[in-house]
Amino acid sequence: MATLIRVLGDFDLAEEAVQEAFVVALERWPRDGIPSNPGGWIITTARNRAIDRLRRARTYEGKLRELAALEPPGEGGADMDPFPDDRLRLFFTCCHPALAPEARVALTLRTLGGLSTAEVGRAFLTGEGAMQQRLVRAKRKIRDARIPYVVPAEHDLPERLRSVLAALYLVFNEGYLATASDGLVRRELCDEALRLTRMLLELMPDEPEARALLALMLLHHSRREARTDAAGEMVLLADQDRSLWHAEEIEEGLGLARRALRFQPPGPYSLQAAIAAEHVSAATYEATAWPRIAELYRLLLEAEPSPVVALNRAVAVAMAEGPEAGLELMDGLLRAGDLEGYHLLHSARADLLGRLDRPDEAAAAYRRALELAVNPVERSFIERRLAGLGA
Amino acid sequence: MKYLLTLFADEDARAAFKPEQQAQSMQAWDAYTKDTVAAGVHLGGEGLQPSSTATTVRIEQSGDHFVSDGPFAETKEQLGGYYLLDCADLDDALAWAKRVPMPGGAVEVRPVMNYEGSEMHTNEAEAEARR
């Protein structure tokens, strides 16, 4: 599929050609027997269908020549995807910065993830029609602006890879932040994100940031059973039953993180993986290496200055040096204004104010957080905290 | 494929250039233009006089015309120039856009419409084939 997309430069044409090939297969194989190389047969048939279509459309002499020259894969193995390089090109094309971020995610899930348009829509709480529109517009932009199907050149690779990793992490986070009620769809997103990141790492085994992203996802994912309680309520890291954490995933994640961190200087995903590794290696919340985590967040802030990272650092500093130190940083963020609309800043401040025995201010901060929070599981958590203040 | 690079910048900042900055800027533009020519991508390009010299003509549905002083849109950053480049693909065009010597400005990169080429025919023919 990826190969055909590259040669034809048109997602829809490639998809239709492959579908037609499958229809023919369904008709012929029961009658004639399954060919020794079914993948190759599909590609060859799809290619021929596409050639016919293009001939009818009277287009692109060059494209026809290229398609015709496409060597049918050897009769050797049952290799369903003899052109792995094309998947890599597809990753970079789907996640091109010239496409809107939502479009990148949708396109990646649709073409590399193999999700249906309806499934992608459900995952992002968008109607199928709206998602279809988004995909159509993105494909049109690729064609009309001539976004090339290439793995970017060395000098462009860091920036372009960041875009791919960001899209994959976005998919993971959509699944990770699921509410208990629509758990099934969202869990599939985490699995899909993991699968695609593994695929990317296989294709780019020397990229430490890709390895680090997989590590990060696995380390987050290992805690999935402990993050909500039987009632579907959110359980903070501090209160999680660590025996529910998945040891195999932790082991794999730690190994990957260690390998990624051999490369200096560490990139943003490597730093985040290092932070996750610290959390997961601690026997208890209190025993966690907070000063080390605070330092890692400081490095992350340098690599990726963002108010959210600054907030996370403030939380770590509060654990390492005491609530006053953390509150000072958070008040600074509030004054700077970027995060005023971010519910987690207010709930984090509220938590510290509570610890400093300032319940009225804590209550005010929780209320502000409630005004802003959307996720029902988070809202329920904040409500309980507010009630617990008794202020 | 042809791409139009339209250049947007804060005119007030540009106007406030000291003579040495002016000279440096002119040199940088000159060098950039020479590079596009040497690379064989240059089809055209000009700097425009400031938006204060612009006049806009509105063409009404009725056929009436409305002439007014000023640029098309009153925005903080104004259109200041353009390049027409013949590039292999968008990445190539973006690479040239990134090299435009205009710190603090923006470059819009848009493919030029291709009427006689295959794209339009493909769309029609494919629609035909699907029917």
XYZ file of C-alpha atoms in Angstrom:
522
model
C 0.000 0.000 0.000
C 2.726 2.401 1.013
C 4.641 1.656 -2.180
C 1.634 2.321 -4.369
C 0.940 5.582 -2.571
C 4.474 6.698 -3.233
C 4.441 5.886 -6.920
C 0.964 7.168 -7.604
C 1.247 10.192 -5.339
C -2.410 9.707 -4.597
C -3.770 7.972 -1.503
C -7.248 7.400 -2.898
C -6.084 5.861 -6.161
C -3.752 3.515 -4.290
C -6.430 2.527 -1.805
C -8.985 1.793 -4.496
C -6.482 -0.246 -6.475
C -5.673 -2.362 -3.416
C -9.352 -2.833 -2.607
C -10.037 -3.967 -6.153
C -7.149 -6.411 -5.880
C -8.615 -7.874 -2.696
C -12.003 -8.282 -4.359
C -10.391 -10.180 -7.209
C -8.473 -12.299 -4.677
C -11.692 -13.197 -2.876
C -13.138 -14.339 -6.170
C -10.144 -16.186 -7.563
C -8.263 -17.736 -4.650
C -11.020 -20.116 -3.500
C -11.181 -21.305 -7.107
C -7.509 -21.284 -8.143
C -5.824 -21.747 -4.778
C -3.829 -19.215 -2.753
C -0.664 -18.058 -4.534
C 2.684 -18.866 -2.912
C 3.311 -15.179 -2.336
C -0.078 -13.661 -1.549
C 1.357 -10.242 -0.646
C 3.204 -10.020 -3.907
C 0.129 -11.136 -5.835
C -1.945 -8.347 -4.242
C 0.680 -5.748 -5.060
C 1.020 -6.920 -8.645
C -2.732 -7.018 -9.167
C -3.215 -3.624 -7.517
C -0.452 -2.234 -9.658
C -2.099 -3.522 -12.826
C -5.458 -2.115 -11.781
C -3.841 1.233 -11.102
C -2.142 1.148 -14.504
C -5.500 0.551 -16.168
C -7.044 3.412 -14.291
C -4.266 5.802 -15.151
C -4.440 4.800 -18.816
C -8.139 5.619 -18.789
C -7.288 8.937 -17.186
C -4.649 9.651 -19.847
C -2.108 10.872 -17.359
C 1.533 10.967 -16.395
C 3.690 9.061 -18.800
C 6.396 9.066 -16.181
C 4.144 7.589 -13.494
C 3.085 4.786 -15.809
C 6.656 3.897 -16.580
C 7.539 3.857 -12.904
C 4.572 1.692 -12.016
C 5.273 -0.750 -14.799
C 8.893 -0.982 -13.693
C 7.844 -1.924 -10.159
C 9.387 -5.337 -9.769
C 6.883 -7.847 -8.452
C 8.404 -9.225 -5.245
C 10.238 -12.543 -5.550
C 8.483 -15.813 -5.017
C 10.696 -16.395 -1.972
C 8.929 -15.581 1.264
C 5.376 -14.731 2.240
C 6.640 -11.207 2.793
C 3.493 -9.097 2.923
C 5.448 -5.843 2.913
C 8.567 -6.061 0.774
C 9.071 -2.313 0.794
C 9.636 -1.273 4.456
C 11.276 1.950 3.323
C 7.944 3.077 1.996
C 6.386 2.826 5.426
C 9.073 5.133 6.739
C 8.385 7.580 3.941
C 4.707 7.346 4.787
C 5.391 8.194 8.448
C 7.253 11.334 7.451
C 4.714 12.326 4.817
C 1.689 11.856 7.074
C 3.415 13.924 9.765
C 4.725 16.673 7.503
C 4.727 20.082 9.248
C 2.795 21.518 6.292
C -0.235 19.514 7.476
C -2.313 20.588 10.454
C -1.467 18.597 13.623
C -4.929 16.976 13.798
C -4.571 16.017 10.145
C -1.180 14.388 10.810
C -2.605 12.227 13.558
C -5.695 11.285 11.541
C -3.677 10.426 8.446
C -1.148 8.348 10.411
C -3.862 6.336 12.120
C -5.763 5.862 8.891
C -2.915 4.865 6.593
C -0.260 3.352 8.870
C -2.562 2.294 11.674
C -5.171 0.860 9.355
C -8.016 2.255 11.440
C -11.248 3.000 9.617
C -12.324 6.624 9.269
C -15.139 5.968 11.740
C -12.686 4.491 14.264
C -10.351 7.468 13.963
C -13.330 9.778 14.386
C -14.495 7.955 17.519
C -11.013 8.124 18.986
C -10.977 11.902 18.725
C -14.628 12.458 19.506
C -15.295 13.681 15.964
C -18.078 12.540 13.678
C -17.154 10.230 10.795
C -18.185 12.876 8.249
C -15.999 15.541 9.811
C -13.069 13.120 10.030
C -13.563 12.136 6.401
C -13.391 15.821 5.452
C -10.205 16.269 7.440
C -8.582 13.319 5.694
C -9.709 14.454 2.255
C -8.312 17.929 2.799
C -4.999 16.551 4.023
C -4.613 14.207 1.052
C -5.484 17.018 -1.305
C -2.861 19.253 0.263
C -0.254 16.513 -0.133
C -1.123 16.199 -3.794
C -1.699 19.843 -4.710
C 1.216 21.364 -2.832
C 3.341 18.393 -3.841
C 4.509 17.233 -0.453
C 7.121 14.655 -1.447
C 7.142 11.004 -0.328
C 10.636 10.942 1.044
C 12.557 10.258 4.181
C 13.918 13.759 4.887
C 17.577 14.606 4.340
C 19.961 14.454 7.321
C 19.764 18.157 8.110
C 15.969 18.126 8.173
C 15.640 14.839 10.035
C 15.683 16.073 13.650
C 12.830 18.533 13.123
C 10.827 16.148 10.942
C 11.301 13.228 13.314
C 10.053 15.425 16.164
C 6.846 15.896 14.210
C 6.376 12.139 13.772
C 7.113 11.428 17.425
C 4.761 14.201 18.542
C 1.920 12.728 16.479
C 2.496 9.259 17.923
C 2.668 10.611 21.467
C -0.548 12.521 20.868
C -2.284 9.283 19.905
C -0.933 7.590 23.013
C -2.044 10.424 25.288
C -5.540 10.390 23.821
C -5.758 6.765 24.835
C -3.937 7.197 28.128
C -6.175 9.977 29.399
C -9.307 7.942 28.705
C -12.178 7.993 31.128
C -13.194 4.667 32.583
C -16.456 4.653 30.633
C -15.149 4.589 27.056
C -12.143 2.548 28.083
C -12.208 0.127 25.192
C -11.757 2.572 22.319
C -9.113 4.495 24.188
C -7.142 1.392 25.205
C -6.956 0.477 21.530
C -5.383 3.873 20.898
C -2.594 3.161 23.381
C -2.015 -0.201 21.746
C -2.010 1.420 18.317
C 0.441 4.104 19.436
C 2.751 1.440 20.857
C 2.506 -0.661 17.718
C 3.288 2.260 15.418
C 6.170 3.456 17.586
C 7.636 -0.061 17.560
C 7.284 -0.037 13.783
C 9.061 3.312 13.570
C 11.866 2.115 15.830
C 12.320 -0.997 13.683
C 12.680 1.288 10.667
C 14.998 3.743 12.485
C 16.891 1.633 15.011
C 19.623 4.233 15.459
C 17.338 7.042 16.558
C 17.567 7.483 20.350
C 14.479 9.720 20.510
C 12.315 7.075 18.827
C 13.631 4.504 21.323
C 13.008 6.933 24.166
C 9.418 7.541 23.062
C 8.695 3.813 23.082
C 10.262 3.598 26.544
C 8.144 6.512 27.754
C 4.934 4.990 26.423
C 5.693 1.569 27.930
C 6.504 3.075 31.327
C 3.244 5.064 31.354
C 1.302 2.087 30.020
C 2.670 -0.230 32.731
C 0.661 1.695 35.322
C -2.704 1.456 33.550
C -4.365 -0.935 36.004
C -3.441 1.211 38.993
C -4.541 4.596 37.629
C -8.228 4.173 38.301
C -9.918 2.414 41.172
C -12.874 0.006 41.050
C -15.294 2.923 40.961
C -13.494 4.422 37.977
C -12.075 7.239 40.068
C -8.618 8.590 39.380
C -5.791 7.398 41.619
C -2.756 9.657 41.918
C 0.731 8.276 41.454
C 1.286 8.782 45.182
C -1.588 6.454 46.068
C -1.267 3.786 43.376
C -0.943 0.126 44.259
C 2.472 -0.513 42.742
C 1.871 -4.262 42.706
C -0.592 -3.605 39.870
C 2.117 -2.129 37.682
C 3.119 -4.424 34.798
C 6.635 -5.646 35.492
C 7.388 -6.845 31.957
C 6.566 -3.512 30.405
C 8.595 -1.748 33.071
C 11.572 -3.980 32.371
C 11.344 -3.389 28.639
C 10.792 0.343 29.123
C 13.758 0.692 31.472
C 16.016 -1.190 29.076
C 14.988 1.017 26.168
C 15.399 4.179 28.250
C 18.886 3.139 29.306
C 19.903 2.564 25.686
C 18.407 5.861 24.543
C 20.149 7.801 27.311
C 23.562 6.666 26.122
C 23.333 9.427 23.543
C 24.383 12.851 24.723
C 22.935 15.376 24.940
C 19.596 13.712 25.702
C 16.639 14.872 23.632
C 13.253 15.784 25.134
C 11.778 12.270 24.902
C 14.917 10.782 26.414
C 14.599 13.182 29.346
C 10.921 12.361 29.787
C 11.741 8.657 29.649
C 14.421 9.195 32.309
C 11.837 10.903 34.540
C 9.347 8.079 34.027
C 12.125 5.594 34.761
C 12.845 7.297 38.105
C 9.181 7.100 39.097
C 8.826 3.498 38.153
C 12.048 2.458 39.889
C 11.002 3.864 43.263
C 9.508 1.556 45.866
C 7.176 4.274 47.119
C 6.201 7.796 46.138
C 8.101 9.240 49.092
C 11.214 7.217 48.273
C 11.292 8.575 44.717
C 14.475 10.396 43.720
C 12.783 13.816 43.637
C 15.912 15.975 43.431
C 17.021 13.931 40.418
C 13.574 14.354 38.827
C 13.574 18.091 39.502
C 16.973 18.319 37.808
C 15.719 16.287 34.807
C 12.759 18.640 34.464
C 15.152 21.583 34.552
C 17.067 20.060 31.636
C 13.801 19.315 29.849
C 12.735 22.927 30.307
C 15.938 24.016 28.578
C 15.421 21.598 25.696
C 11.707 22.258 25.369
C 10.641 25.470 27.079
C 6.958 25.028 27.758
C 4.724 26.213 30.587
C 3.488 22.651 31.182
C 7.043 21.389 31.667
C 7.662 24.332 33.998
C 4.622 23.275 36.036
C 5.808 19.678 36.251
C 9.186 20.935 37.423
C 7.501 23.029 40.112
C 5.689 19.922 41.369
C 8.982 18.009 41.520
C 10.703 20.909 43.285
C 7.892 20.952 45.860
C 8.566 17.273 46.565
C 12.337 17.747 46.662
C 12.564 21.038 48.576
C 9.192 21.528 50.230
C 5.862 23.112 49.270
C 7.003 26.740 49.605
C 9.663 26.318 46.928
C 7.180 24.685 44.571
C 4.487 27.291 45.274
C 6.890 30.107 44.506
C 7.532 28.645 41.050
C 3.811 28.085 40.438
C 2.895 31.609 41.493
C 5.488 32.797 38.999
C 3.795 30.777 36.254
C 0.426 32.229 37.225
C 1.808 35.752 37.015
C 3.375 35.029 33.622
C -0.120 34.269 32.391
C 0.457 31.369 29.963
C -1.163 28.762 32.167
C -4.013 30.705 33.749
C -6.463 28.626 31.739
C -4.815 25.310 32.614
C -6.753 23.411 35.272
C -3.749 21.411 36.447
C -1.854 24.541 37.491
C -4.709 25.496 39.787
C -5.166 22.028 41.235
C -1.405 21.709 41.795
C -1.325 25.088 43.563
C -4.345 24.043 45.603
C -2.552 20.909 46.697
C 0.499 22.852 47.894
C -1.637 25.501 49.613
C -3.467 22.702 51.414
C -0.159 21.253 52.594
C 0.869 24.714 53.830
C -2.322 24.879 55.883
C -3.927 27.654 53.832
C -7.332 26.036 53.216
C -9.253 29.088 51.995
C -6.740 29.793 49.242
C -6.590 26.084 48.448
C -10.386 25.961 48.084
C -10.341 28.980 45.769
C -7.706 27.323 43.600
C -9.661 24.034 43.428
C -12.772 25.971 42.402
C -10.847 27.700 39.640
C -9.580 24.287 38.513
C -13.171 23.005 38.392
C -14.172 25.908 36.183
C -11.559 24.753 33.684
C -11.432 20.963 33.957
C -13.295 18.951 31.318
C -12.400 15.291 31.863
C -15.077 13.788 34.177
C -12.585 11.595 36.047
C -10.374 14.621 36.758
C -13.381 16.720 37.775
C -14.536 14.088 40.200
C -11.050 13.999 41.717
C -10.907 17.779 42.160
C -14.402 17.810 43.694
C -13.358 15.217 46.244
C -10.224 17.202 47.120
C -12.301 20.335 47.542
C -14.765 18.526 49.793
C -11.859 17.081 51.771
C -10.660 20.568 52.643
C -13.849 21.214 54.569
C -13.221 24.889 54.032
C 6.433 23.061 -10.018
C 6.100 26.795 -9.531
C 5.681 28.209 -6.052
C 4.954 31.792 -5.093
C 6.744 32.903 -1.948
C 5.039 35.995 -0.526
C 7.002 37.863 2.088
C 5.375 39.504 5.109
C 7.141 41.738 7.595
C 6.565 44.492 10.107
C 7.084 47.636 8.067
C 7.654 49.880 11.056
C 10.582 47.738 12.137
C 11.996 47.824 8.636
C 11.576 51.588 8.384
C 13.474 52.029 11.637
C 16.607 50.409 10.180
C 19.792 52.387 10.641
C 21.911 52.895 7.475
C 24.294 50.030 8.333
C 21.330 47.695 8.910
C 19.809 48.852 5.615
C 23.044 48.112 3.762
C 23.392 44.695 5.428
C 19.825 43.836 4.549
C 20.253 44.833 0.907
C 23.375 42.693 0.696
C 21.576 39.706 2.180
C 18.665 40.039 -0.281
C 21.086 40.380 -3.147
C 22.955 37.271 -2.098
C 19.711 35.317 -1.680
C 18.469 36.280 -5.117
C 21.824 35.329 -6.645
C 21.605 31.930 -4.930
C 18.152 31.244 -6.358
C 19.387 32.174 -9.818
C 22.500 30.018 -9.487
C 20.343 27.076 -8.363
C 18.182 27.489 -11.454
C 14.970 28.002 -9.469
C 14.519 31.745 -9.920
C 11.601 32.750 -12.153
C 11.036 36.177 -10.691
C 11.003 38.268 -7.574
C 10.688 41.861 -6.482
C 10.640 43.992 -3.384
C 7.528 46.099 -3.044
C 7.291 49.670 -1.869
C 5.645 50.079 1.532
C 1.895 49.526 2.012
C 1.424 53.286 2.304
C 1.956 53.430 -1.463
C -0.743 50.848 -2.126
C -4.162 51.407 -3.670
C -6.885 48.767 -3.590
C -9.582 48.256 -6.197
C -12.713 46.409 -5.112
C -14.603 44.856 -8.007
C -18.266 44.651 -7.107
C -20.588 41.899 -8.324
C -22.502 44.604 -10.131
C -19.417 45.496 -12.136
C -18.847 48.715 -10.214
C -15.374 49.476 -8.981
C -14.409 50.928 -5.673
C -10.948 52.458 -5.396
C -9.481 53.139 -1.976
C -6.214 54.184 -0.428
C -4.180 51.478 1.299
C -3.405 47.772 1.086
C -5.928 44.929 0.795
C -5.782 44.115 4.505
C -4.702 46.247 7.424
C -2.496 43.828 9.283
C 0.508 44.244 11.519
C 2.704 42.455 9.007
C 2.397 43.630 5.462
C 3.214 42.162 2.075
C 6.694 43.394 1.230
C 7.795 41.367 -1.738
C 7.681 38.021 -3.522
C 9.713 35.341 -5.238
C 8.450 33.010 -7.953
C 10.495 29.824 -7.802
C 10.494 26.637 -9.831
C 11.029 23.841 -7.302
C 10.920 20.056 -7.418
C 8.483 19.791 -4.499
C 7.247 21.525 -1.371
C 10.287 20.575 0.699
C 12.506 22.255 -1.853
C 10.337 25.401 -1.792
C 10.268 25.386 2.018
C 14.047 25.141 2.128
C 14.255 28.316 0.031
C 11.593 30.009 2.164
C 13.592 29.304 5.323
C 16.616 31.016 3.810
C 14.797 34.293 3.131
C 16.837 36.969 4.968
C 13.941 38.401 6.963
C 14.232 37.682 10.690
C 10.916 38.387 12.419
C 8.962 38.033 9.163
C 6.886 35.289 7.548
C 6.868 33.670 4.123
C 3.773 32.112 2.632
C 4.579 29.297 0.198
C 1.831 28.474 -2.272
C 1.854 26.337 -5.421
C 0.885 28.152 -8.591
C -2.192 26.869 -10.403
C -1.390 24.559 -13.283
C -4.117 24.795 -15.890
C -2.659 22.973 -18.829
C -0.968 20.256 -16.769
C -2.214 16.787 -15.891
C -3.640 17.601 -12.424
C -6.912 19.088 -13.625
C -7.365 16.358 -16.242
C -6.648 13.657 -13.690
C -9.386 14.906 -11.361
C -11.944 14.997 -14.137
C -10.895 11.691 -15.641
C -10.840 9.924 -12.277
C -14.306 11.220 -11.486
C -15.319 9.923 -14.906
C -13.778 6.495 -14.287
C -15.544 6.168 -10.947
C -18.896 6.868 -12.525
